[in-house]
């Protein structure tokens, strides 16, 4: 038995096709087919049913053994990466996406991570929670930083989540707004304002629940451009609903141009900021090391004035 044989059966099971697996692994189709046949003969177990119409379909016994093969390959990856930690040079790639409004928060943990591992290439993008989840499922990124709420956890059994920060929704207003003189705002007062909504899953869910209980919102416009929302707030064109942890270290909030106000007399659903990754994707050393920096910095933020 060879490692390559385990890689072959896992890839064929993933793609459902020997030809597609061969293209992906850059080997010949006959080479994979013969290798699988030899492995089946060695094990004395039929791993796949081969069908012209359906392709290569794992047998019941094959499903169990292929899952074990996948676990072996993941352990082998971990073994190799652990060995790399003893080298003076650590290399590789780290691909992550974050929800808008939280990119500034990432600067310090990313900077600390880059200083510790200068030879790791980092790619970061800004997307909505739903787009991040899709990228995680399609293995386009290693990890995503998203808003996490109860319904999301129930719907995604194939994904792994961890909440790092817990928070609540705030109302963001301009310093020139009469509301800026108040520490709190009620849902009834909110309904009288022009509201600018970010086009994200949690914000839309939150707004829809408010509407169902207190009536329609005067929505000025909806956009997935967080910079446009901030500019509109600063210029006094409207107010917005924003998770409090996205306001931490925001320059406009620190300068006092945008004022966060607490929403009272409303029972909010729990909201968290955390990470998501695929349960079926290798948990790389680069990802683990970045999360160590991310969690450390998150603990520091629990002492932010916004959280006091």
CSV table of C-alpha atoms in Angstrom, one decimal:
chain,number,residue,atom,x,y,z
A,1,UNK,CA,0.0,0.0,0.0
A,2,UNK,CA,1.3,3.5,-0.9
A,3,UNK,CA,0.3,7.0,0.1
A,4,UNK,CA,-0.5,7.8,-3.6
A,5,UNK,CA,-3.2,5.0,-3.6
A,6,UNK,CA,-4.9,6.7,-0.7
A,7,UNK,CA,-4.8,10.0,-2.5
A,8,UNK,CA,-6.3,8.4,-5.6
A,9,UNK,CA,-9.3,6.8,-3.8
A,10,UNK,CA,-10.0,10.0,-1.9
A,11,UNK,CA,-9.9,12.2,-5.0
A,12,UNK,CA,-12.0,9.7,-7.0
A,13,UNK,CA,-14.6,9.7,-4.2
A,14,UNK,CA,-14.6,13.5,-4.2
A,15,UNK,CA,-15.0,13.9,-7.9
A,16,UNK,CA,-17.0,10.8,-8.7
A,17,UNK,CA,-14.9,10.3,-11.7
A,18,UNK,CA,-11.5,8.6,-12.4
A,19,UNK,CA,-10.9,10.8,-15.4
A,20,UNK,CA,-11.5,14.0,-13.5
A,21,UNK,CA,-9.4,12.8,-10.6
A,22,UNK,CA,-6.6,12.0,-13.0
A,23,UNK,CA,-6.7,15.5,-14.5
A,24,UNK,CA,-6.7,17.0,-11.0
A,25,UNK,CA,-3.8,14.9,-9.8
A,26,UNK,CA,-1.9,15.2,-13.1
A,27,UNK,CA,-1.6,11.5,-13.6
A,28,UNK,CA,-2.9,9.2,-16.3
A,29,UNK,CA,-6.4,7.8,-16.1
A,30,UNK,CA,-5.1,4.2,-16.6
A,31,UNK,CA,-2.5,4.8,-13.8
A,32,UNK,CA,-5.2,5.6,-11.3
A,33,UNK,CA,-7.5,2.8,-12.4
A,34,UNK,CA,-4.7,0.2,-12.1
A,35,UNK,CA,-3.6,1.6,-8.8
A,36,UNK,CA,-7.1,1.3,-7.3
A,37,UNK,CA,-7.5,-2.2,-8.7
A,38,UNK,CA,-4.2,-3.2,-7.0
A,39,UNK,CA,-5.3,-1.7,-3.7
A,40,UNK,CA,-8.7,-3.5,-3.9
A,41,UNK,CA,-6.9,-6.8,-4.5
A,42,UNK,CA,-4.5,-6.1,-1.6
A,43,UNK,CA,-7.3,-5.3,0.8
A,44,UNK,CA,-9.7,-7.9,-0.6
A,45,UNK,CA,-12.4,-5.3,-0.7
A,46,UNK,CA,-14.2,-3.6,-3.6
A,47,UNK,CA,-13.9,0.1,-3.0
A,48,UNK,CA,-15.9,1.5,-6.1
A,49,UNK,CA,-18.7,0.4,-8.4
A,50,UNK,CA,-17.7,1.6,-11.8
A,51,UNK,CA,-20.6,2.7,-14.1
A,52,UNK,CA,-20.5,4.4,-17.4
A,53,UNK,CA,-23.4,6.7,-16.5
A,54,UNK,CA,-22.8,7.3,-12.8
A,55,UNK,CA,-19.0,7.2,-12.8
A,56,UNK,CA,-17.1,5.7,-9.9
A,57,UNK,CA,-19.4,5.3,-6.9
A,58,UNK,CA,-18.0,4.1,-3.5
A,59,UNK,CA,-19.4,0.8,-2.2
A,60,UNK,CA,-20.7,0.7,1.4
A,61,UNK,CA,-17.4,-0.8,2.5
A,62,UNK,CA,-15.5,1.7,0.3
A,63,UNK,CA,-17.2,4.7,2.0
A,64,UNK,CA,-15.9,3.6,5.4
A,65,UNK,CA,-12.4,2.9,4.1
A,66,UNK,CA,-12.1,6.1,2.0
A,67,UNK,CA,-13.1,8.1,5.1
A,68,UNK,CA,-10.3,6.4,7.0
A,69,UNK,CA,-7.9,7.1,4.1
A,70,UNK,CA,-8.8,10.8,4.2
A,71,UNK,CA,-8.1,10.9,7.9
A,72,UNK,CA,-4.7,9.2,7.3
A,73,UNK,CA,-3.8,11.9,4.7
A,74,UNK,CA,-4.9,14.7,7.0
A,75,UNK,CA,-2.6,13.3,9.8
A,76,UNK,CA,0.2,13.0,7.3
A,77,UNK,CA,-0.2,16.7,6.4
A,78,UNK,CA,-0.2,17.6,10.1
A,79,UNK,CA,3.0,15.5,10.6
A,80,UNK,CA,4.8,17.3,7.8
A,81,UNK,CA,3.7,20.7,9.0
A,82,UNK,CA,4.7,19.9,12.6
A,83,UNK,CA,8.1,19.0,11.2
A,84,UNK,CA,8.3,22.4,9.5
A,85,UNK,CA,8.0,24.2,12.9
A,86,UNK,CA,11.5,23.0,13.7
A,87,UNK,CA,12.9,24.7,10.7
A,88,UNK,CA,14.1,28.3,10.9
A,89,UNK,CA,12.1,29.2,7.7
A,90,UNK,CA,8.3,28.7,7.7
A,91,UNK,CA,6.7,29.2,4.3
A,92,UNK,CA,3.3,28.7,2.6
A,93,UNK,CA,0.1,30.6,2.0
A,94,UNK,CA,-2.7,31.9,4.1
A,95,UNK,CA,-6.0,32.9,2.4
A,96,UNK,CA,-8.7,34.5,4.5
A,97,UNK,CA,-11.8,36.7,4.1
A,98,UNK,CA,-13.4,39.0,6.5
A,99,UNK,CA,-16.7,40.8,6.8
A,100,UNK,CA,-16.6,44.5,5.9
A,101,UNK,CA,-16.0,46.9,8.8
A,102,UNK,CA,-13.7,44.5,10.5
A,103,UNK,CA,-10.6,44.8,8.2
A,104,UNK,CA,-9.1,47.4,10.4
A,105,UNK,CA,-9.3,45.1,13.4
A,106,UNK,CA,-7.2,42.6,11.5
A,107,UNK,CA,-4.2,44.9,10.9
A,108,UNK,CA,-2.5,44.2,14.3
A,109,UNK,CA,-2.9,40.4,14.4
A,110,UNK,CA,-1.9,40.2,10.7
A,111,UNK,CA,1.1,42.4,11.3
A,112,UNK,CA,2.2,40.3,14.3
A,113,UNK,CA,1.7,37.1,12.4
A,114,UNK,CA,3.7,38.4,9.4
A,115,UNK,CA,6.6,39.4,11.7
A,116,UNK,CA,6.6,35.9,13.2
A,117,UNK,CA,6.3,34.2,9.8
A,118,UNK,CA,7.7,36.6,7.2
A,119,UNK,CA,7.9,34.0,4.4
A,120,UNK,CA,4.2,33.2,4.5
A,121,UNK,CA,2.2,34.8,1.7
A,122,UNK,CA,-1.1,36.3,2.9
A,123,UNK,CA,-4.1,37.0,0.8
A,124,UNK,CA,-7.1,38.7,2.4
A,125,UNK,CA,-10.4,39.9,0.9
A,126,UNK,CA,-13.6,41.6,2.2
A,127,UNK,CA,-16.9,39.8,1.6
A,128,UNK,CA,-20.3,39.3,3.1
A,129,UNK,CA,-20.9,36.4,5.5
A,130,UNK,CA,-22.7,34.3,2.9
A,131,UNK,CA,-20.0,34.8,0.3
A,132,UNK,CA,-17.3,33.9,2.8
A,133,UNK,CA,-19.2,30.6,3.7
A,134,UNK,CA,-19.4,29.8,0.0
A,135,UNK,CA,-15.7,30.4,-0.5
A,136,UNK,CA,-14.9,28.2,2.5
A,137,UNK,CA,-17.1,25.4,1.1
A,138,UNK,CA,-15.4,25.6,-2.3
A,139,UNK,CA,-11.9,25.6,-0.7
A,140,UNK,CA,-11.1,29.0,-2.1
A,141,UNK,CA,-10.0,30.3,1.3
A,142,UNK,CA,-8.5,28.7,4.4
A,143,UNK,CA,-10.7,30.5,6.9
A,144,UNK,CA,-13.3,33.2,7.1
A,145,UNK,CA,-14.1,35.8,9.8
A,146,UNK,CA,-17.8,36.3,10.0
A,147,UNK,CA,-20.8,37.2,12.2
A,148,UNK,CA,-22.1,34.1,13.8
A,149,UNK,CA,-25.7,33.6,15.1
A,150,UNK,CA,-27.8,30.7,16.2
A,151,UNK,CA,-29.6,30.0,12.9
A,152,UNK,CA,-26.4,29.9,11.0
A,153,UNK,CA,-25.0,27.2,13.3
A,154,UNK,CA,-28.1,25.1,12.8
A,155,UNK,CA,-27.9,25.3,9.0
A,156,UNK,CA,-24.3,24.4,8.4
A,157,UNK,CA,-23.4,21.0,9.8
A,158,UNK,CA,-20.5,20.7,7.3
A,159,UNK,CA,-18.7,23.7,8.7
A,160,UNK,CA,-16.8,24.4,12.0
A,161,UNK,CA,-17.4,27.7,13.8
A,162,UNK,CA,-15.9,29.3,16.8
A,163,UNK,CA,-17.1,32.6,18.4
A,164,UNK,CA,-14.2,34.8,19.4
A,165,UNK,CA,-16.1,38.0,20.4
A,166,UNK,CA,-19.7,38.5,21.5
A,167,UNK,CA,-21.5,41.7,20.8
A,168,UNK,CA,-24.7,43.5,20.0
A,169,UNK,CA,-26.2,45.7,17.3
A,170,UNK,CA,-25.6,49.4,17.7
A,171,UNK,CA,-27.1,52.4,15.9
A,172,UNK,CA,-24.4,54.5,14.2
A,173,UNK,CA,-25.2,58.2,13.8
A,174,UNK,CA,-23.3,61.4,12.7
A,175,UNK,CA,-21.9,63.6,15.5
A,176,UNK,CA,-24.2,66.4,14.1
A,177,UNK,CA,-27.3,64.3,14.6
A,178,UNK,CA,-29.6,65.3,17.5
A,179,UNK,CA,-29.5,61.5,18.4
A,180,UNK,CA,-25.7,61.9,19.1
A,181,UNK,CA,-26.7,63.7,22.4
A,182,UNK,CA,-28.4,60.5,23.7
A,183,UNK,CA,-26.8,57.3,24.9
A,184,UNK,CA,-29.7,55.2,23.8
A,185,UNK,CA,-32.4,55.0,21.2
A,186,UNK,CA,-35.7,53.1,21.2
A,187,UNK,CA,-37.0,51.1,18.2
A,188,UNK,CA,-39.9,53.6,17.9
A,189,UNK,CA,-37.4,56.5,17.5
A,190,UNK,CA,-35.4,54.4,15.0
A,191,UNK,CA,-38.5,54.1,12.8
A,192,UNK,CA,-38.5,57.9,12.3
A,193,UNK,CA,-35.0,58.0,10.9
A,194,UNK,CA,-33.6,57.5,7.4
A,195,UNK,CA,-31.7,54.2,7.6
A,196,UNK,CA,-28.8,52.9,5.5
A,197,UNK,CA,-28.5,49.2,5.6
A,198,UNK,CA,-25.5,47.0,4.9
A,199,UNK,CA,-26.4,44.2,2.5
A,200,UNK,CA,-25.3,41.4,4.8
A,201,UNK,CA,-27.2,38.4,6.2
A,202,UNK,CA,-27.2,39.3,9.9
A,203,UNK,CA,-28.0,43.0,9.4
A,204,UNK,CA,-31.0,42.1,7.1
A,205,UNK,CA,-32.2,39.5,9.6
A,206,UNK,CA,-32.0,42.1,12.4
A,207,UNK,CA,-33.8,44.7,10.3
A,208,UNK,CA,-36.6,42.3,9.3
A,209,UNK,CA,-37.3,41.4,12.9
A,210,UNK,CA,-37.5,45.0,13.9
A,211,UNK,CA,-39.9,45.7,11.0
A,212,UNK,CA,-42.1,42.7,12.0
A,213,UNK,CA,-42.4,44.1,15.5
A,214,UNK,CA,-42.4,47.8,15.1
A,215,UNK,CA,-43.4,48.5,11.5
A,216,UNK,CA,-41.5,49.7,8.4
A,217,UNK,CA,-38.1,51.3,8.4
A,218,UNK,CA,-37.4,54.3,6.3
A,219,UNK,CA,-34.6,52.6,4.3
A,220,UNK,CA,-32.7,55.2,2.3
A,221,UNK,CA,-30.7,52.6,0.5
A,222,UNK,CA,-29.0,49.2,0.9
A,223,UNK,CA,-25.4,48.5,-0.2
A,224,UNK,CA,-22.5,46.1,0.4
A,225,UNK,CA,-20.0,49.0,0.3
A,226,UNK,CA,-19.2,49.8,3.9
A,227,UNK,CA,-17.2,52.9,2.9
A,228,UNK,CA,-20.2,54.4,1.3
A,229,UNK,CA,-22.3,53.7,4.4
A,230,UNK,CA,-19.7,55.4,6.7
A,231,UNK,CA,-19.5,58.4,4.4
A,232,UNK,CA,-23.3,58.8,4.3
A,233,UNK,CA,-23.4,58.6,8.1
A,234,UNK,CA,-20.7,61.2,8.6
A,235,UNK,CA,-22.4,63.6,6.2
A,236,UNK,CA,-25.7,63.1,8.1
A,237,UNK,CA,-27.6,61.5,5.3
A,238,UNK,CA,-28.9,58.7,7.5
A,239,UNK,CA,-28.1,56.3,10.3
A,240,UNK,CA,-27.2,52.7,10.2
A,241,UNK,CA,-27.3,49.4,12.2
A,242,UNK,CA,-23.8,48.1,13.0
A,243,UNK,CA,-22.5,45.3,15.2
A,244,UNK,CA,-20.4,46.9,17.9
A,245,UNK,CA,-17.3,44.9,17.3
A,246,UNK,CA,-17.0,46.3,13.8
A,247,UNK,CA,-16.7,49.8,15.3
A,248,UNK,CA,-13.7,49.0,17.4
A,249,UNK,CA,-10.6,51.0,16.1
A,250,UNK,CA,-12.7,52.6,13.4
A,251,UNK,CA,-11.1,55.9,12.6
A,252,UNK,CA,-14.4,57.8,12.2
A,253,UNK,CA,-15.6,56.5,15.6
A,254,UNK,CA,-12.3,57.3,17.3
A,255,UNK,CA,-12.4,60.8,15.9
A,256,UNK,CA,-15.9,61.3,17.0
A,257,UNK,CA,-17.3,61.7,13.5
A,258,UNK,CA,-19.6,58.6,14.0
A,259,UNK,CA,-21.3,58.1,17.4
A,260,UNK,CA,-22.5,54.6,18.4
A,261,UNK,CA,-25.8,54.5,20.3
A,262,UNK,CA,-27.2,51.6,22.2
A,263,UNK,CA,-30.6,50.2,21.1
A,264,UNK,CA,-32.8,49.8,24.2
A,265,UNK,CA,-36.3,48.3,24.9
A,266,UNK,CA,-35.5,45.6,22.4
A,267,UNK,CA,-34.5,42.0,23.1
A,268,UNK,CA,-31.6,41.3,20.7
A,269,UNK,CA,-30.6,38.0,19.3
A,270,UNK,CA,-27.1,36.9,20.4
A,271,UNK,CA,-24.4,37.9,17.8
A,272,UNK,CA,-20.8,36.9,17.7
A,273,UNK,CA,-17.7,37.5,15.7
A,274,UNK,CA,-15.7,34.4,14.9
A,275,UNK,CA,-14.1,32.1,12.4
A,276,UNK,CA,-15.5,29.5,10.0
A,277,UNK,CA,-13.7,26.7,8.2
A,278,UNK,CA,-14.7,23.6,6.4
A,279,UNK,CA,-14.8,20.3,8.3
A,280,UNK,CA,-13.6,18.5,5.2
A,281,UNK,CA,-10.5,20.6,4.6
A,282,UNK,CA,-7.1,20.2,6.1
A,283,UNK,CA,-6.6,22.5,9.1
A,284,UNK,CA,-3.2,23.9,8.1
A,285,UNK,CA,-0.5,25.1,10.4
A,286,UNK,CA,-0.6,28.6,8.9
A,287,UNK,CA,-4.3,28.8,9.8
A,288,UNK,CA,-3.7,27.6,13.3
A,289,UNK,CA,-0.8,30.0,13.9
A,290,UNK,CA,-2.8,33.0,12.6
A,291,UNK,CA,-5.8,32.1,14.8
A,292,UNK,CA,-3.5,32.2,17.8
A,293,UNK,CA,-2.6,35.8,17.0
A,294,UNK,CA,-6.2,36.6,16.2
A,295,UNK,CA,-7.5,35.2,19.5
A,296,UNK,CA,-4.8,37.0,21.5
A,297,UNK,CA,-5.7,40.3,20.0
A,298,UNK,CA,-9.4,39.7,20.5
A,299,UNK,CA,-8.9,39.2,24.2
A,300,UNK,CA,-7.2,42.6,24.3
A,301,UNK,CA,-10.3,44.1,22.6
A,302,UNK,CA,-12.6,42.9,25.4
A,303,UNK,CA,-11.2,45.9,27.4
A,304,UNK,CA,-12.2,48.4,24.6
A,305,UNK,CA,-14.4,51.3,25.7
A,306,UNK,CA,-17.1,49.9,23.4
A,307,UNK,CA,-17.3,46.8,25.5
A,308,UNK,CA,-17.1,48.4,29.0
